[in-house]
Amino acid sequence: MSTPSGARHAHLLHYTDQGSGPPVVLVHGVAGGIDTSWGSLLELLAEHHRVIAVDNPGSGNSPLPDGHLQLDTIALTAERAGLERYTVVGYSMGSAIAVRHAIRYPHRVAALALIAGFACPDPRLRLALHTWRDLLDADARLLGRYLLQQSCGPATLAQLDHADIDRLAERTVAGLPPGTRRHIDLALSVDVRDDLPHVNAPALVIAATEDLLVTPSHSDVLAQGIKDSRLIQVLAGHDAPAEQPMAISAHIHALTHR
C-alpha cells in the first residue's frame, strides 16, 4: 500500500506501508529513496514488523518543496499512518533526522536504530559531499563511478567486472532523485551533536566497518553521545542495508523486542 502524508505541510511525503507487528519507520539519507536505499532490508523487517518507509522531500514520489529542506520530515507521516509509538531506523543522513525526531517527539519514539549515520559531517565527509555536488554537473559516468567507490564495500566491488561497474554506475546516476543537490546541502549543514545527550529512547548504532563515505568514527560519536546506546559493527560499505540486510534486520528485531 502506498499513501501520501503530511497534509499540513506545504508538501506531501510519500510512504509505503508493509507487514504487521511492532511498527518501524525507515528514513533514508542523501539522494536515496524507498526503492534505492534499503535493498532487501525492508522486506526482511516486514516479516515481523509493520514497516513505514518514507521518501524524503525530492526523492521517490515525494515532491521537492520550495525553500530549504528541514530535518523534521517524518512526524506527520507517522501520524497519518496511525502510529502512536514506533522505532525509527535512520540510514546515513536519516540517522540525524531520526535523532532530531526523537528529541522533538520523545513520547512517540520507542527506540532508534542508526545505520552508517553521522551527527555532523567531519572534514572528510564534507569533502566527499562537496565533490559529489560538483560532479552533478560533470560526466555522468565519472559521477557514477565516484558514487560506487564511495558506497560499495570491497566484497561487493570484487564481484563486478568493468562492464558491470559501468552498467551499475549508469543506473546509479539515472536513479538520483531531483532533490539530490539540496539533500547534499542539507547534509553539509547537519549538526545534531548537542541533541545526542537528550535522547532517552534505547538506541542501537550500527557502524559499517568498510564505509568510505561515512566512516565508522561517526558511529562512535553517535554511540558516545547517546546515553546507554549499543554500538555494533557489520562488515559492509556505506550500502550496509543492501550488503548486510539479514544481520541488520536481526539486530533491529532484537531491539524492538527487548
Short mmCIF file of C-alpha atoms in Angstrom, two decimals:
data_model
loop_
_atom_site.label_atom_id
_atom_site.label_comp_id
_atom_site.label_asym_id
_atom_site.label_seq_id
_atom_site.Cartn_x
_atom_site.Cartn_y
_atom_site.Cartn_z
CA MET A 1 0.00 0.00 0.00
CA SER A 2 1.26 3.46 -0.87
CA THR A 3 -0.06 6.60 0.81
CA PRO A 4 0.73 10.33 0.84
CA SER A 5 1.35 12.00 4.17
CA GLY A 6 1.94 15.39 5.72
CA ALA A 7 -1.26 17.18 4.75
CA ARG A 8 -0.47 20.14 6.98
CA HIS A 9 2.93 20.63 5.37
CA ALA A 10 3.47 22.75 2.28
CA HIS A 11 4.47 19.46 0.65
CA LEU A 12 3.35 15.88 0.98
CA LEU A 13 5.63 12.96 1.78
CA HIS A 14 5.04 9.62 0.16
CA TYR A 15 5.39 6.42 2.16
CA THR A 16 4.81 2.71 1.86
CA ASP A 17 3.18 0.51 4.48
CA GLN A 18 4.07 -3.18 4.67
CA GLY A 19 3.84 -6.04 7.14
CA SER A 20 2.43 -6.24 10.65
CA GLY A 21 3.84 -6.24 14.15
CA PRO A 22 5.79 -3.65 16.16
CA PRO A 23 5.93 -0.53 13.94
CA VAL A 24 9.17 0.65 12.40
CA VAL A 25 9.69 3.86 10.41
CA LEU A 26 12.54 3.86 7.86
CA VAL A 27 14.24 7.16 6.96
CA HIS A 28 16.86 7.26 4.20
CA GLY A 29 19.69 9.69 3.51
CA VAL A 30 21.07 11.85 0.71
CA ALA A 31 19.77 11.03 -2.78
CA GLY A 32 18.05 7.90 -1.51
CA GLY A 33 14.50 6.70 -1.67
CA ILE A 34 12.32 3.79 -0.65
CA ASP A 35 13.26 1.84 -3.77
CA THR A 36 17.01 2.53 -3.70
CA SER A 37 18.13 2.74 -0.06
CA TRP A 38 17.15 -0.45 1.69
CA GLY A 39 17.94 -3.45 -0.51
CA SER A 40 16.09 -6.44 0.94
CA LEU A 41 16.16 -5.00 4.48
CA LEU A 42 12.66 -3.57 4.13
CA GLU A 43 11.16 -6.92 3.14
CA LEU A 44 13.05 -8.74 5.90
CA LEU A 45 11.79 -6.31 8.53
CA ALA A 46 8.24 -6.60 7.19
CA GLU A 47 8.26 -10.32 8.08
CA HIS A 48 7.97 -9.33 11.77
CA HIS A 49 7.09 -5.61 11.80
CA ARG A 50 4.76 -3.07 10.33
CA VAL A 51 7.21 -1.06 8.23
CA ILE A 52 6.55 2.54 7.18
CA ALA A 53 9.23 3.62 4.68
CA VAL A 54 9.37 7.31 3.78
CA ASP A 55 10.51 9.08 0.61
CA ASN A 56 12.18 12.26 1.85
CA PRO A 57 11.31 15.53 0.06
CA GLY A 58 12.60 15.45 -3.51
CA SER A 59 13.02 11.66 -3.51
CA GLY A 60 10.89 8.90 -4.98
CA ASN A 61 7.27 10.01 -5.09
CA SER A 62 7.68 12.92 -2.66
CA PRO A 63 7.81 16.31 -4.38
CA LEU A 64 10.63 18.77 -3.84
CA PRO A 65 9.31 21.80 -1.93
CA ASP A 66 10.43 25.40 -2.27
CA GLY A 67 12.90 26.71 0.26
CA HIS A 68 15.43 24.93 2.46
CA LEU A 69 14.87 21.32 3.44
CA GLN A 70 14.43 20.54 7.13
CA LEU A 71 15.46 17.59 9.28
CA ASP A 72 12.00 17.19 10.76
CA THR A 73 10.29 15.31 7.93
CA ILE A 74 8.60 12.26 9.42
CA ALA A 75 6.31 13.32 12.27
CA LEU A 76 3.18 13.76 10.17
CA THR A 77 3.98 10.64 8.14
CA ALA A 78 3.81 8.51 11.27
CA GLU A 79 0.69 10.35 12.41
CA ARG A 80 -1.01 9.85 9.03
CA ALA A 81 -0.15 6.14 9.18
CA GLY A 82 -1.90 5.91 12.55
CA LEU A 83 1.24 5.17 14.57
CA GLU A 84 1.39 6.22 18.20
CA ARG A 85 4.75 4.73 19.22
CA TYR A 86 7.38 3.25 16.94
CA THR A 87 11.04 2.57 16.30
CA VAL A 88 12.82 4.92 13.90
CA VAL A 89 15.52 3.44 11.68
CA GLY A 90 17.74 6.15 10.20
CA TYR A 91 20.27 5.40 7.48
CA SER A 92 23.14 7.79 6.70
CA MET A 93 21.72 11.35 6.98
CA GLY A 94 18.49 9.65 8.05
CA SER A 95 20.23 9.00 11.37
CA ALA A 96 20.38 12.73 12.06
CA ILE A 97 16.72 13.01 11.07
CA ALA A 98 15.93 10.16 13.48
CA VAL A 99 17.83 11.80 16.34
CA ARG A 100 16.06 15.12 15.83
CA HIS A 101 12.71 13.31 15.71
CA ALA A 102 13.45 11.51 18.98
CA ILE A 103 14.20 14.83 20.66
CA ARG A 104 11.04 16.54 19.43
CA TYR A 105 8.69 13.59 19.94
CA PRO A 106 10.11 11.54 22.85
CA HIS A 107 6.68 10.15 23.74
CA ARG A 108 6.37 8.60 20.28
CA VAL A 109 9.83 7.14 19.68
CA ALA A 110 10.20 3.72 21.31
CA ALA A 111 13.75 3.14 20.04
CA LEU A 112 16.32 4.29 17.49
CA ALA A 113 18.47 2.28 15.08
CA LEU A 114 21.13 4.40 13.36
CA ILE A 115 22.82 2.75 10.37
CA ALA A 116 26.06 4.19 8.94
CA GLY A 117 24.97 7.55 10.30
CA PHE A 118 26.52 10.83 11.35
CA ALA A 119 25.72 13.63 13.76
CA CYS A 120 27.79 16.22 11.89
CA PRO A 121 29.98 15.85 8.79
CA ASP A 122 33.68 15.80 9.54
CA PRO A 123 36.20 17.33 7.06
CA ARG A 124 36.46 14.08 5.08
CA LEU A 125 32.71 13.69 4.67
CA ARG A 126 32.37 17.39 3.82
CA LEU A 127 34.95 16.96 1.06
CA ALA A 128 33.11 13.91 -0.28
CA LEU A 129 29.78 15.77 -0.29
CA HIS A 130 31.25 18.84 -1.99
CA THR A 131 32.87 16.60 -4.63
CA TRP A 132 29.58 14.79 -5.18
CA ARG A 133 27.76 18.09 -5.64
CA ASP A 134 30.38 19.36 -8.10
CA LEU A 135 30.22 16.12 -10.09
CA LEU A 136 26.48 16.53 -10.61
CA ASP A 137 27.43 18.92 -13.42
CA ALA A 138 30.19 16.68 -14.77
CA ASP A 139 30.35 13.48 -16.79
CA ALA A 140 27.64 11.07 -15.65
CA ARG A 141 29.89 8.02 -15.88
CA LEU A 142 32.51 9.70 -13.71
CA LEU A 143 29.87 10.60 -11.12
CA GLY A 144 28.51 7.06 -11.14
CA ARG A 145 31.95 5.55 -10.61
CA TYR A 146 32.65 8.00 -7.79
CA LEU A 147 29.42 7.08 -6.03
CA LEU A 148 30.12 3.36 -6.38
CA GLN A 149 33.61 3.82 -4.97
CA GLN A 150 32.19 5.75 -2.03
CA SER A 151 29.24 3.47 -1.28
CA CYS A 152 30.17 -0.12 -2.10
CA GLY A 153 32.23 -2.33 0.17
CA PRO A 154 35.26 -4.22 -1.19
CA ALA A 155 33.39 -7.53 -1.25
CA THR A 156 30.66 -6.04 -3.45
CA LEU A 157 33.12 -4.38 -5.82
CA ALA A 158 35.14 -7.60 -6.09
CA GLN A 159 32.15 -9.29 -7.71
CA LEU A 160 31.96 -6.71 -10.51
CA ASP A 161 33.96 -6.51 -13.73
CA HIS A 162 34.46 -3.28 -15.69
CA ALA A 163 31.28 -3.77 -17.71
CA ASP A 164 29.27 -4.41 -14.53
CA ILE A 165 30.70 -1.28 -12.94
CA ASP A 166 29.82 0.86 -15.94
CA ARG A 167 26.28 -0.50 -16.04
CA LEU A 168 25.78 -0.03 -12.31
CA ALA A 169 27.33 3.45 -12.42
CA GLU A 170 24.94 4.45 -15.20
CA ARG A 171 21.98 3.04 -13.26
CA THR A 172 23.10 4.83 -10.09
CA VAL A 173 23.23 8.23 -11.79
CA ALA A 174 19.94 7.64 -13.59
CA GLY A 175 18.32 6.88 -10.22
CA LEU A 176 19.45 10.06 -8.47
CA PRO A 177 16.34 11.98 -7.36
CA PRO A 178 15.65 15.62 -8.29
CA GLY A 179 16.34 16.70 -4.72
CA THR A 180 19.92 15.39 -4.69
CA ARG A 181 21.66 18.78 -4.74
CA ARG A 182 19.53 20.11 -1.90
CA HIS A 183 19.93 16.86 0.04
CA ILE A 184 23.68 17.40 -0.13
CA ASP A 185 23.29 20.99 1.07
CA LEU A 186 21.21 19.75 3.99
CA ALA A 187 23.77 17.08 4.88
CA LEU A 188 26.52 19.72 4.89
CA SER A 189 24.51 21.76 7.41
CA VAL A 190 23.59 18.89 9.74
CA ASP A 191 24.73 19.10 13.34
CA VAL A 192 22.77 17.19 15.98
CA ARG A 193 25.67 16.65 18.38
CA ASP A 194 24.01 18.76 21.08
CA ASP A 195 20.86 16.66 20.75
CA LEU A 196 22.56 13.34 21.47
CA PRO A 197 22.70 13.57 25.30
CA HIS A 198 18.97 14.29 25.36
CA VAL A 199 17.92 11.12 23.52
CA ASN A 200 16.06 8.98 26.05
CA ALA A 201 14.98 6.12 23.78
CA PRO A 202 17.02 2.91 23.60
CA ALA A 203 19.46 3.36 20.72
CA LEU A 204 21.31 0.89 18.52
CA VAL A 205 24.19 2.34 16.49
CA ILE A 206 25.31 0.22 13.54
CA ALA A 207 28.71 1.03 12.06
CA ALA A 208 29.74 -0.22 8.63
CA THR A 209 33.37 -1.19 9.04
CA GLU A 210 34.37 -0.61 5.38
CA ASP A 211 32.39 2.59 4.88
CA LEU A 212 34.48 5.16 2.98
CA LEU A 213 31.77 7.82 2.85
CA VAL A 214 30.56 7.89 6.46
CA THR A 215 33.46 6.29 8.27
CA PRO A 216 32.88 4.23 11.46
CA SER A 217 34.23 7.09 13.58
CA HIS A 218 30.90 8.84 13.00
CA SER A 219 29.11 5.92 14.65
CA ASP A 220 31.49 6.25 17.59
CA VAL A 221 30.34 9.86 18.02
CA LEU A 222 26.68 8.80 17.95
CA ALA A 223 27.21 5.96 20.41
CA GLN A 224 29.30 8.03 22.81
CA GLY A 225 26.79 10.88 22.72
CA ILE A 226 23.64 8.82 23.34
CA LYS A 227 23.48 7.50 26.88
CA ASP A 228 23.33 3.71 27.21
CA SER A 229 23.33 3.19 23.44
CA ARG A 230 24.69 -0.02 21.97
CA LEU A 231 27.31 0.06 19.21
CA ILE A 232 27.70 -2.86 16.83
CA GLN A 233 29.61 -3.36 13.60
CA VAL A 234 28.73 -5.01 10.31
CA LEU A 235 31.19 -5.87 7.55
CA ALA A 236 29.96 -3.57 4.79
CA GLY A 237 30.47 -0.35 2.91
CA HIS A 238 28.08 2.57 3.07
CA ASP A 239 25.43 0.45 1.32
CA ALA A 240 25.15 -1.58 4.52
CA PRO A 241 21.36 -2.18 4.29
CA ALA A 242 21.88 -3.82 0.89
CA GLU A 243 25.12 -5.61 1.80
CA GLN A 244 24.15 -6.92 5.26
CA PRO A 245 20.34 -6.96 5.37
CA MET A 246 19.95 -10.17 7.37
CA ALA A 247 22.36 -9.12 10.12
CA ILE A 248 20.87 -5.64 10.39
CA SER A 249 17.27 -6.89 10.41
CA ALA A 250 18.13 -9.35 13.19
CA HIS A 251 19.64 -6.57 15.31
CA ILE A 252 16.62 -4.31 14.75
CA HIS A 253 14.26 -7.18 15.57
CA ALA A 254 16.10 -7.75 18.85
CA LEU A 255 15.94 -4.00 19.63
CA THR A 256 12.17 -3.85 19.15
CA HIS A 257 11.54 -6.98 21.24
CA ARG A 258 13.73 -6.18 24.24
#
